[in-house]
Amino acid sequence: MLNFDVTNHRPLREIVYEHLKHQILTGQIAPGTRMMEVEFAEELGVSRTPVREAIRKLEKDGLVVIEPRRGAYVSDISVKDMVDTLVVREDLEGLASYLASRRITREETEELDQITDDYSRAITAGDMEKIISCDEEFHRRIVELSGNRTLVTLFEPVQELALRFRYLYYDDFSRYENMPAEHRNIIDAIRSGDGEKARQVSDIHVRKLREFVINEGETAFKEHSSNMVNAE
């Protein structure tokens, strides 16, 4: 059941939408799951109307597919979907690194250092939630540090798709072991003030992820599906 905040004046449909969206993005509602209005309404302690409206909005996001006479299902995610997302990420994050390198302060680079240190500690602890949180925060922060509002706006939906990717393909935290070192390379390039170098290092980082998805994505996805079944 949703924990409603009496000071939250947002429409109920928005609260339900954000809740269901988060569950889909983090894999708590798996691809292929049928979105049953009655069951979700009972689980969340709301009527069917906000659930129905939330599902329709999730369809517009591409997270749900509604089929006539069959109902609504969480959309599948394929290797091609992830490669498409990473192609866009490469360009957006490369530009963000370029712009950030031209304006970043010492305090801001230290903030990126801290995020990366937290990332390393999370890997050592095997804390998957923290690993994903630090990874997401690192990339979002660089985009914010670009100082370009349009870039920040464009990046948000791409970041959400990337979040779904992180939960689906990285059940095994060992796949993240080299990430802190790559993040530090990006920080060093941004810190240097060399925009082209910062763009290049960022591009290489995302390109490696894309190559991983192309080479091992199907296997990783099957491992995730198996883990989900075993957990049940």
PDB file of C-alpha atoms in Angstrom:
ATOM      1  CA  MET A   1       0.000   0.000   0.000  1.00  0.00           C
ATOM      2  CA  LEU A   2       1.235   3.471  -0.843  1.00  0.00           C
ATOM      3  CA  ASN A   3       2.444   5.603   2.037  1.00  0.00           C
ATOM      4  CA  PHE A   4       0.626   8.863   1.350  1.00  0.00           C
ATOM      5  CA  ASP A   5       2.112  12.106   2.585  1.00  0.00           C
ATOM      6  CA  VAL A   6      -0.643  14.461   3.718  1.00  0.00           C
ATOM      7  CA  THR A   7       1.512  17.407   2.669  1.00  0.00           C
ATOM      8  CA  ASN A   8       1.820  16.037  -0.870  1.00  0.00           C
ATOM      9  CA  HIS A   9      -0.781  17.790  -3.010  1.00  0.00           C
ATOM     10  CA  ARG A  10       0.012  16.017  -6.279  1.00  0.00           C
ATOM     11  CA  PRO A  11      -2.858  14.196  -8.018  1.00  0.00           C
ATOM     12  CA  LEU A  12      -3.239  10.588  -6.967  1.00  0.00           C
ATOM     13  CA  ARG A  13      -2.750   9.399 -10.545  1.00  0.00           C
ATOM     14  CA  GLU A  14       0.707  11.021 -10.559  1.00  0.00           C
ATOM     15  CA  ILE A  15       1.702   9.321  -7.312  1.00  0.00           C
ATOM     16  CA  VAL A  16       0.524   5.936  -8.610  1.00  0.00           C
ATOM     17  CA  TYR A  17       2.267   6.566 -11.934  1.00  0.00           C
ATOM     18  CA  GLU A  18       5.611   7.380 -10.280  1.00  0.00           C
ATOM     19  CA  HIS A  19       5.318   4.323  -8.046  1.00  0.00           C
ATOM     20  CA  LEU A  20       4.600   1.901 -10.893  1.00  0.00           C
ATOM     21  CA  LYS A  21       7.193   3.534 -13.122  1.00  0.00           C
ATOM     22  CA  HIS A  22       9.885   3.118 -10.468  1.00  0.00           C
ATOM     23  CA  GLN A  23       8.983  -0.545 -10.030  1.00  0.00           C
ATOM     24  CA  ILE A  24       9.238  -1.168 -13.774  1.00  0.00           C
ATOM     25  CA  LEU A  25      12.511   0.727 -14.153  1.00  0.00           C
ATOM     26  CA  THR A  26      14.107  -1.143 -11.254  1.00  0.00           C
ATOM     27  CA  GLY A  27      12.855  -4.543 -12.404  1.00  0.00           C
ATOM     28  CA  GLN A  28      10.493  -5.083  -9.467  1.00  0.00           C
ATOM     29  CA  ILE A  29       7.772  -5.455 -12.100  1.00  0.00           C
ATOM     30  CA  ALA A  30       9.451  -7.627 -14.722  1.00  0.00           C
ATOM     31  CA  PRO A  31       9.110  -7.352 -18.514  1.00  0.00           C
ATOM     32  CA  GLY A  32       6.089  -9.268 -19.746  1.00  0.00           C
ATOM     33  CA  THR A  33       4.141  -8.834 -16.504  1.00  0.00           C
ATOM     34  CA  ARG A  34       0.444  -8.192 -17.050  1.00  0.00           C
ATOM     35  CA  MET A  35      -0.653  -4.907 -15.499  1.00  0.00           C
ATOM     36  CA  MET A  36      -3.829  -5.938 -13.664  1.00  0.00           C
ATOM     37  CA  GLU A  37      -5.783  -2.855 -12.608  1.00  0.00           C
ATOM     38  CA  VAL A  38      -7.739  -4.590  -9.857  1.00  0.00           C
ATOM     39  CA  GLU A  39      -4.671  -6.202  -8.279  1.00  0.00           C
ATOM     40  CA  PHE A  40      -2.621  -2.990  -8.335  1.00  0.00           C
ATOM     41  CA  ALA A  41      -5.546  -0.980  -6.947  1.00  0.00           C
ATOM     42  CA  GLU A  42      -5.915  -3.397  -4.029  1.00  0.00           C
ATOM     43  CA  GLU A  43      -2.168  -3.533  -3.439  1.00  0.00           C
ATOM     44  CA  LEU A  44      -1.809   0.260  -3.423  1.00  0.00           C
ATOM     45  CA  GLY A  45      -5.045   0.978  -1.561  1.00  0.00           C
ATOM     46  CA  VAL A  46      -6.546   3.137  -4.314  1.00  0.00           C
ATOM     47  CA  SER A  47      -9.408   2.889  -6.798  1.00  0.00           C
ATOM     48  CA  ARG A  48      -8.925   1.486 -10.295  1.00  0.00           C
ATOM     49  CA  THR A  49      -9.169   4.919 -11.948  1.00  0.00           C
ATOM     50  CA  PRO A  50      -5.702   6.302 -10.985  1.00  0.00           C
ATOM     51  CA  VAL A  51      -4.172   2.918 -11.805  1.00  0.00           C
ATOM     52  CA  ARG A  52      -5.802   2.930 -15.259  1.00  0.00           C
ATOM     53  CA  GLU A  53      -4.601   6.490 -15.895  1.00  0.00           C
ATOM     54  CA  ALA A  54      -1.086   5.603 -14.734  1.00  0.00           C
ATOM     55  CA  ILE A  55      -0.948   2.601 -17.065  1.00  0.00           C
ATOM     56  CA  ARG A  56      -1.979   4.754 -20.017  1.00  0.00           C
ATOM     57  CA  LYS A  57       0.768   7.221 -19.196  1.00  0.00           C
ATOM     58  CA  LEU A  58       3.298   4.388 -18.880  1.00  0.00           C
ATOM     59  CA  GLU A  59       2.257   3.285 -22.374  1.00  0.00           C
ATOM     60  CA  LYS A  60       3.231   6.725 -23.691  1.00  0.00           C
ATOM     61  CA  ASP A  61       6.614   6.288 -21.983  1.00  0.00           C
ATOM     62  CA  GLY A  62       7.094   3.014 -23.850  1.00  0.00           C
ATOM     63  CA  LEU A  63       7.219   1.058 -20.587  1.00  0.00           C
ATOM     64  CA  VAL A  64       3.838  -0.619 -21.084  1.00  0.00           C
ATOM     65  CA  VAL A  65       2.198  -2.120 -24.161  1.00  0.00           C
ATOM     66  CA  ILE A  66      -1.599  -2.181 -24.350  1.00  0.00           C
ATOM     67  CA  GLU A  67      -3.021  -4.811 -26.692  1.00  0.00           C
ATOM     68  CA  PRO A  68      -6.707  -4.945 -27.681  1.00  0.00           C
ATOM     69  CA  ARG A  69      -8.590  -7.777 -25.954  1.00  0.00           C
ATOM     70  CA  ARG A  70      -5.391  -8.891 -24.194  1.00  0.00           C
ATOM     71  CA  GLY A  71      -4.708  -6.076 -21.761  1.00  0.00           C
ATOM     72  CA  ALA A  72      -1.601  -4.168 -20.686  1.00  0.00           C
ATOM     73  CA  TYR A  73       1.854  -5.702 -20.275  1.00  0.00           C
ATOM     74  CA  VAL A  74       5.226  -4.355 -19.219  1.00  0.00           C
ATOM     75  CA  SER A  75       7.230  -3.917 -22.409  1.00  0.00           C
ATOM     76  CA  ASP A  76      10.121  -6.233 -23.121  1.00  0.00           C
ATOM     77  CA  ILE A  77      13.612  -4.843 -23.420  1.00  0.00           C
ATOM     78  CA  SER A  78      16.044  -6.092 -26.033  1.00  0.00           C
ATOM     79  CA  VAL A  79      19.719  -5.794 -26.813  1.00  0.00           C
ATOM     80  CA  LYS A  80      18.797  -3.436 -29.653  1.00  0.00           C
ATOM     81  CA  ASP A  81      16.842  -1.222 -27.244  1.00  0.00           C
ATOM     82  CA  MET A  82      19.883  -0.941 -25.015  1.00  0.00           C
ATOM     83  CA  VAL A  83      22.284  -0.336 -27.888  1.00  0.00           C
ATOM     84  CA  ASP A  84      19.998   2.434 -29.174  1.00  0.00           C
ATOM     85  CA  THR A  85      19.967   4.010 -25.706  1.00  0.00           C
ATOM     86  CA  LEU A  86      23.743   3.821 -25.405  1.00  0.00           C
ATOM     87  CA  VAL A  87      24.261   5.419 -28.824  1.00  0.00           C
ATOM     88  CA  VAL A  88      22.287   8.431 -27.590  1.00  0.00           C
ATOM     89  CA  ARG A  89      24.039   8.374 -24.214  1.00  0.00           C
ATOM     90  CA  GLU A  90      27.433   8.471 -25.900  1.00  0.00           C
ATOM     91  CA  ASP A  91      26.641  11.692 -27.716  1.00  0.00           C
ATOM     92  CA  LEU A  92      24.861  13.405 -24.815  1.00  0.00           C
ATOM     93  CA  GLU A  93      27.407  12.472 -22.150  1.00  0.00           C
ATOM     94  CA  GLY A  94      30.340  13.255 -24.408  1.00  0.00           C
ATOM     95  CA  LEU A  95      28.923  16.735 -24.945  1.00  0.00           C
ATOM     96  CA  ALA A  96      28.230  17.094 -21.216  1.00  0.00           C
ATOM     97  CA  SER A  97      31.830  16.192 -20.354  1.00  0.00           C
ATOM     98  CA  TYR A  98      33.106  18.650 -22.944  1.00  0.00           C
ATOM     99  CA  LEU A  99      30.997  21.497 -21.546  1.00  0.00           C
ATOM    100  CA  ALA A 100      31.679  20.583 -17.903  1.00  0.00           C
ATOM    101  CA  SER A 101      35.445  20.673 -18.494  1.00  0.00           C
ATOM    102  CA  ARG A 102      35.198  24.336 -19.473  1.00  0.00           C
ATOM    103  CA  ARG A 103      33.436  25.509 -16.325  1.00  0.00           C
ATOM    104  CA  ILE A 104      33.842  22.981 -13.516  1.00  0.00           C
ATOM    105  CA  THR A 105      35.223  24.114 -10.149  1.00  0.00           C
ATOM    106  CA  ARG A 106      37.596  22.301  -7.817  1.00  0.00           C
ATOM    107  CA  GLU A 107      34.750  21.712  -5.366  1.00  0.00           C
ATOM    108  CA  GLU A 108      32.663  20.127  -8.097  1.00  0.00           C
ATOM    109  CA  THR A 109      35.433  17.760  -9.197  1.00  0.00           C
ATOM    110  CA  GLU A 110      35.860  16.789  -5.558  1.00  0.00           C
ATOM    111  CA  GLU A 111      32.143  16.012  -5.469  1.00  0.00           C
ATOM    112  CA  LEU A 112      32.601  13.651  -8.436  1.00  0.00           C
ATOM    113  CA  ASP A 113      35.574  12.095  -6.635  1.00  0.00           C
ATOM    114  CA  GLN A 114      33.381  11.465  -3.594  1.00  0.00           C
ATOM    115  CA  ILE A 115      30.656   9.819  -5.670  1.00  0.00           C
ATOM    116  CA  THR A 116      33.272   7.547  -7.227  1.00  0.00           C
ATOM    117  CA  ASP A 117      34.725   6.653  -3.816  1.00  0.00           C
ATOM    118  CA  ASP A 118      31.217   5.740  -2.648  1.00  0.00           C
ATOM    119  CA  TYR A 119      30.853   3.633  -5.781  1.00  0.00           C
ATOM    120  CA  SER A 120      34.047   1.698  -4.977  1.00  0.00           C
ATOM    121  CA  ARG A 121      32.920   1.076  -1.404  1.00  0.00           C
ATOM    122  CA  ALA A 122      29.551  -0.184  -2.632  1.00  0.00           C
ATOM    123  CA  ILE A 123      31.293  -2.669  -4.929  1.00  0.00           C
ATOM    124  CA  THR A 124      33.450  -3.917  -2.054  1.00  0.00           C
ATOM    125  CA  ALA A 125      30.317  -4.355   0.055  1.00  0.00           C
ATOM    126  CA  GLY A 126      28.397  -5.994  -2.796  1.00  0.00           C
ATOM    127  CA  ASP A 127      25.601  -3.451  -2.315  1.00  0.00           C
ATOM    128  CA  MET A 128      23.765  -3.543  -5.650  1.00  0.00           C
ATOM    129  CA  GLU A 129      21.316  -0.737  -4.819  1.00  0.00           C
ATOM    130  CA  LYS A 130      24.151   1.593  -3.833  1.00  0.00           C
ATOM    131  CA  ILE A 131      26.224   0.581  -6.867  1.00  0.00           C
ATOM    132  CA  ILE A 132      23.426   1.520  -9.231  1.00  0.00           C
ATOM    133  CA  SER A 133      22.631   4.699  -7.285  1.00  0.00           C
ATOM    134  CA  CYS A 134      26.256   5.901  -7.454  1.00  0.00           C
ATOM    135  CA  ASP A 135      26.561   5.040 -11.134  1.00  0.00           C
ATOM    136  CA  GLU A 136      23.380   6.933 -11.940  1.00  0.00           C
ATOM    137  CA  GLU A 137      24.353   9.912  -9.757  1.00  0.00           C
ATOM    138  CA  PHE A 138      27.803  10.202 -11.357  1.00  0.00           C
ATOM    139  CA  HIS A 139      26.498  10.507 -14.898  1.00  0.00           C
ATOM    140  CA  ARG A 140      23.589  12.751 -13.976  1.00  0.00           C
ATOM    141  CA  ARG A 141      25.890  15.107 -12.066  1.00  0.00           C
ATOM    142  CA  ILE A 142      28.237  15.560 -15.032  1.00  0.00           C
ATOM    143  CA  VAL A 143      25.271  16.467 -17.218  1.00  0.00           C
ATOM    144  CA  GLU A 144      24.136  18.989 -14.604  1.00  0.00           C
ATOM    145  CA  LEU A 145      27.656  20.428 -14.411  1.00  0.00           C
ATOM    146  CA  SER A 146      27.548  21.102 -18.153  1.00  0.00           C
ATOM    147  CA  GLY A 147      25.407  24.127 -17.294  1.00  0.00           C
ATOM    148  CA  ASN A 148      23.182  23.441 -20.312  1.00  0.00           C
ATOM    149  CA  ARG A 149      19.508  23.224 -19.325  1.00  0.00           C
ATOM    150  CA  THR A 150      18.420  21.761 -22.652  1.00  0.00           C
ATOM    151  CA  LEU A 151      20.962  18.974 -22.290  1.00  0.00           C
ATOM    152  CA  VAL A 152      19.735  18.241 -18.768  1.00  0.00           C
ATOM    153  CA  THR A 153      16.145  18.002 -20.034  1.00  0.00           C
ATOM    154  CA  LEU A 154      17.055  15.740 -22.945  1.00  0.00           C
ATOM    155  CA  PHE A 155      19.144  13.494 -20.730  1.00  0.00           C
ATOM    156  CA  GLU A 156      16.447  12.695 -18.163  1.00  0.00           C
ATOM    157  CA  PRO A 157      14.394  10.183 -20.222  1.00  0.00           C
ATOM    158  CA  VAL A 158      17.615   8.593 -21.495  1.00  0.00           C
ATOM    159  CA  GLN A 159      18.806   8.228 -17.905  1.00  0.00           C
ATOM    160  CA  GLU A 160      15.549   6.494 -17.008  1.00  0.00           C
ATOM    161  CA  LEU A 161      16.002   3.974 -19.813  1.00  0.00           C
ATOM    162  CA  ALA A 162      19.591   3.455 -18.678  1.00  0.00           C
ATOM    163  CA  LEU A 163      18.341   2.796 -15.134  1.00  0.00           C
ATOM    164  CA  ARG A 164      16.181  -0.045 -16.427  1.00  0.00           C
ATOM    165  CA  PHE A 165      19.220  -1.359 -18.265  1.00  0.00           C
ATOM    166  CA  ARG A 166      21.341  -1.304 -15.118  1.00  0.00           C
ATOM    167  CA  TYR A 167      18.856  -3.391 -13.157  1.00  0.00           C
ATOM    168  CA  LEU A 168      18.193  -5.842 -15.979  1.00  0.00           C
ATOM    169  CA  TYR A 169      21.745  -6.570 -17.052  1.00  0.00           C
ATOM    170  CA  TYR A 170      23.888  -6.065 -13.953  1.00  0.00           C
ATOM    171  CA  ASP A 171      22.609  -8.530 -11.363  1.00  0.00           C
ATOM    172  CA  ASP A 172      26.222  -9.653 -10.964  1.00  0.00           C
ATOM    173  CA  PHE A 173      27.947  -6.667  -9.346  1.00  0.00           C
ATOM    174  CA  SER A 174      31.343  -7.942 -10.582  1.00  0.00           C
ATOM    175  CA  ARG A 175      30.404  -6.437 -13.939  1.00  0.00           C
ATOM    176  CA  TYR A 176      30.853  -3.055 -12.276  1.00  0.00           C
ATOM    177  CA  GLU A 177      34.333  -3.671 -10.886  1.00  0.00           C
ATOM    178  CA  ASN A 178      36.177  -1.612 -13.510  1.00  0.00           C
ATOM    179  CA  MET A 179      33.658   1.223 -13.553  1.00  0.00           C
ATOM    180  CA  PRO A 180      35.183   3.376 -10.757  1.00  0.00           C
ATOM    181  CA  ALA A 181      38.527   3.434 -12.577  1.00  0.00           C
ATOM    182  CA  GLU A 182      36.809   4.495 -15.794  1.00  0.00           C
ATOM    183  CA  HIS A 183      34.882   7.172 -13.917  1.00  0.00           C
ATOM    184  CA  ARG A 184      38.131   8.511 -12.462  1.00  0.00           C
ATOM    185  CA  ASN A 185      39.536   8.753 -15.986  1.00  0.00           C
ATOM    186  CA  ILE A 186      36.549  10.884 -16.936  1.00  0.00           C
ATOM    187  CA  ILE A 187      37.009  13.094 -13.868  1.00  0.00           C
ATOM    188  CA  ASP A 188      40.710  13.580 -14.645  1.00  0.00           C
ATOM    189  CA  ALA A 189      39.909  14.535 -18.228  1.00  0.00           C
ATOM    190  CA  ILE A 190      37.265  17.031 -17.117  1.00  0.00           C
ATOM    191  CA  ARG A 191      39.581  18.404 -14.436  1.00  0.00           C
ATOM    192  CA  SER A 192      42.283  18.997 -17.055  1.00  0.00           C
ATOM    193  CA  GLY A 193      40.076  21.537 -18.813  1.00  0.00           C
ATOM    194  CA  ASP A 194      40.675  19.833 -22.172  1.00  0.00           C
ATOM    195  CA  GLY A 195      37.169  19.591 -23.597  1.00  0.00           C
ATOM    196  CA  GLU A 196      38.037  17.310 -26.499  1.00  0.00           C
ATOM    197  CA  LYS A 197      39.888  14.904 -24.224  1.00  0.00           C
ATOM    198  CA  ALA A 198      36.950  14.877 -21.792  1.00  0.00           C
ATOM    199  CA  ARG A 199      34.560  14.101 -24.635  1.00  0.00           C
ATOM    200  CA  GLN A 200      36.818  11.330 -25.930  1.00  0.00           C
ATOM    201  CA  VAL A 201      37.240   9.613 -22.558  1.00  0.00           C
ATOM    202  CA  SER A 202      33.495   9.799 -21.919  1.00  0.00           C
ATOM    203  CA  ASP A 203      32.762   8.376 -25.369  1.00  0.00           C
ATOM    204  CA  ILE A 204      35.126   5.450 -24.769  1.00  0.00           C
ATOM    205  CA  HIS A 205      33.414   4.681 -21.451  1.00  0.00           C
ATOM    206  CA  VAL A 206      29.934   4.458 -22.986  1.00  0.00           C
ATOM    207  CA  ARG A 207      31.261   2.666 -26.061  1.00  0.00           C
ATOM    208  CA  LYS A 208      32.654  -0.095 -23.834  1.00  0.00           C
ATOM    209  CA  LEU A 209      29.215  -0.524 -22.306  1.00  0.00           C
ATOM    210  CA  ARG A 210      27.711  -0.747 -25.777  1.00  0.00           C
ATOM    211  CA  GLU A 211      30.231  -3.406 -26.792  1.00  0.00           C
ATOM    212  CA  PHE A 212      29.415  -5.366 -23.640  1.00  0.00           C
ATOM    213  CA  VAL A 213      25.707  -5.292 -24.448  1.00  0.00           C
ATOM    214  CA  ILE A 214      26.320  -6.399 -28.029  1.00  0.00           C
ATOM    215  CA  ASN A 215      28.629  -9.246 -26.984  1.00  0.00           C
ATOM    216  CA  GLU A 216      27.029 -10.413 -23.736  1.00  0.00           C
ATOM    217  CA  GLY A 217      23.659  -8.732 -23.462  1.00  0.00           C
ATOM    218  CA  GLU A 218      21.502 -11.738 -24.338  1.00  0.00           C
ATOM    219  CA  THR A 219      23.356 -13.943 -21.841  1.00  0.00           C
ATOM    220  CA  ALA A 220      23.149 -11.292 -19.111  1.00  0.00           C
ATOM    221  CA  PHE A 221      19.449 -10.831 -19.706  1.00  0.00           C
ATOM    222  CA  LYS A 222      18.813 -14.584 -19.468  1.00  0.00           C
ATOM    223  CA  GLU A 223      20.779 -14.671 -16.201  1.00  0.00           C
ATOM    224  CA  HIS A 224      18.602 -11.866 -14.870  1.00  0.00           C
ATOM    225  CA  SER A 225      15.392 -13.675 -15.861  1.00  0.00           C
ATOM    226  CA  SER A 226      16.643 -16.861 -14.199  1.00  0.00           C
ATOM    227  CA  ASN A 227      17.504 -14.978 -11.008  1.00  0.00           C
ATOM    228  CA  MET A 228      14.045 -13.379 -10.960  1.00  0.00           C
ATOM    229  CA  VAL A 229      12.375 -16.815 -11.244  1.00  0.00           C
ATOM    230  CA  ASN A 230      14.594 -18.302  -8.522  1.00  0.00           C
ATOM    231  CA  ALA A 231      13.863 -15.344  -6.235  1.00  0.00           C
ATOM    232  CA  GLU A 232      10.153 -16.039  -6.573  1.00  0.00           C
TER     233      GLU A 232
END
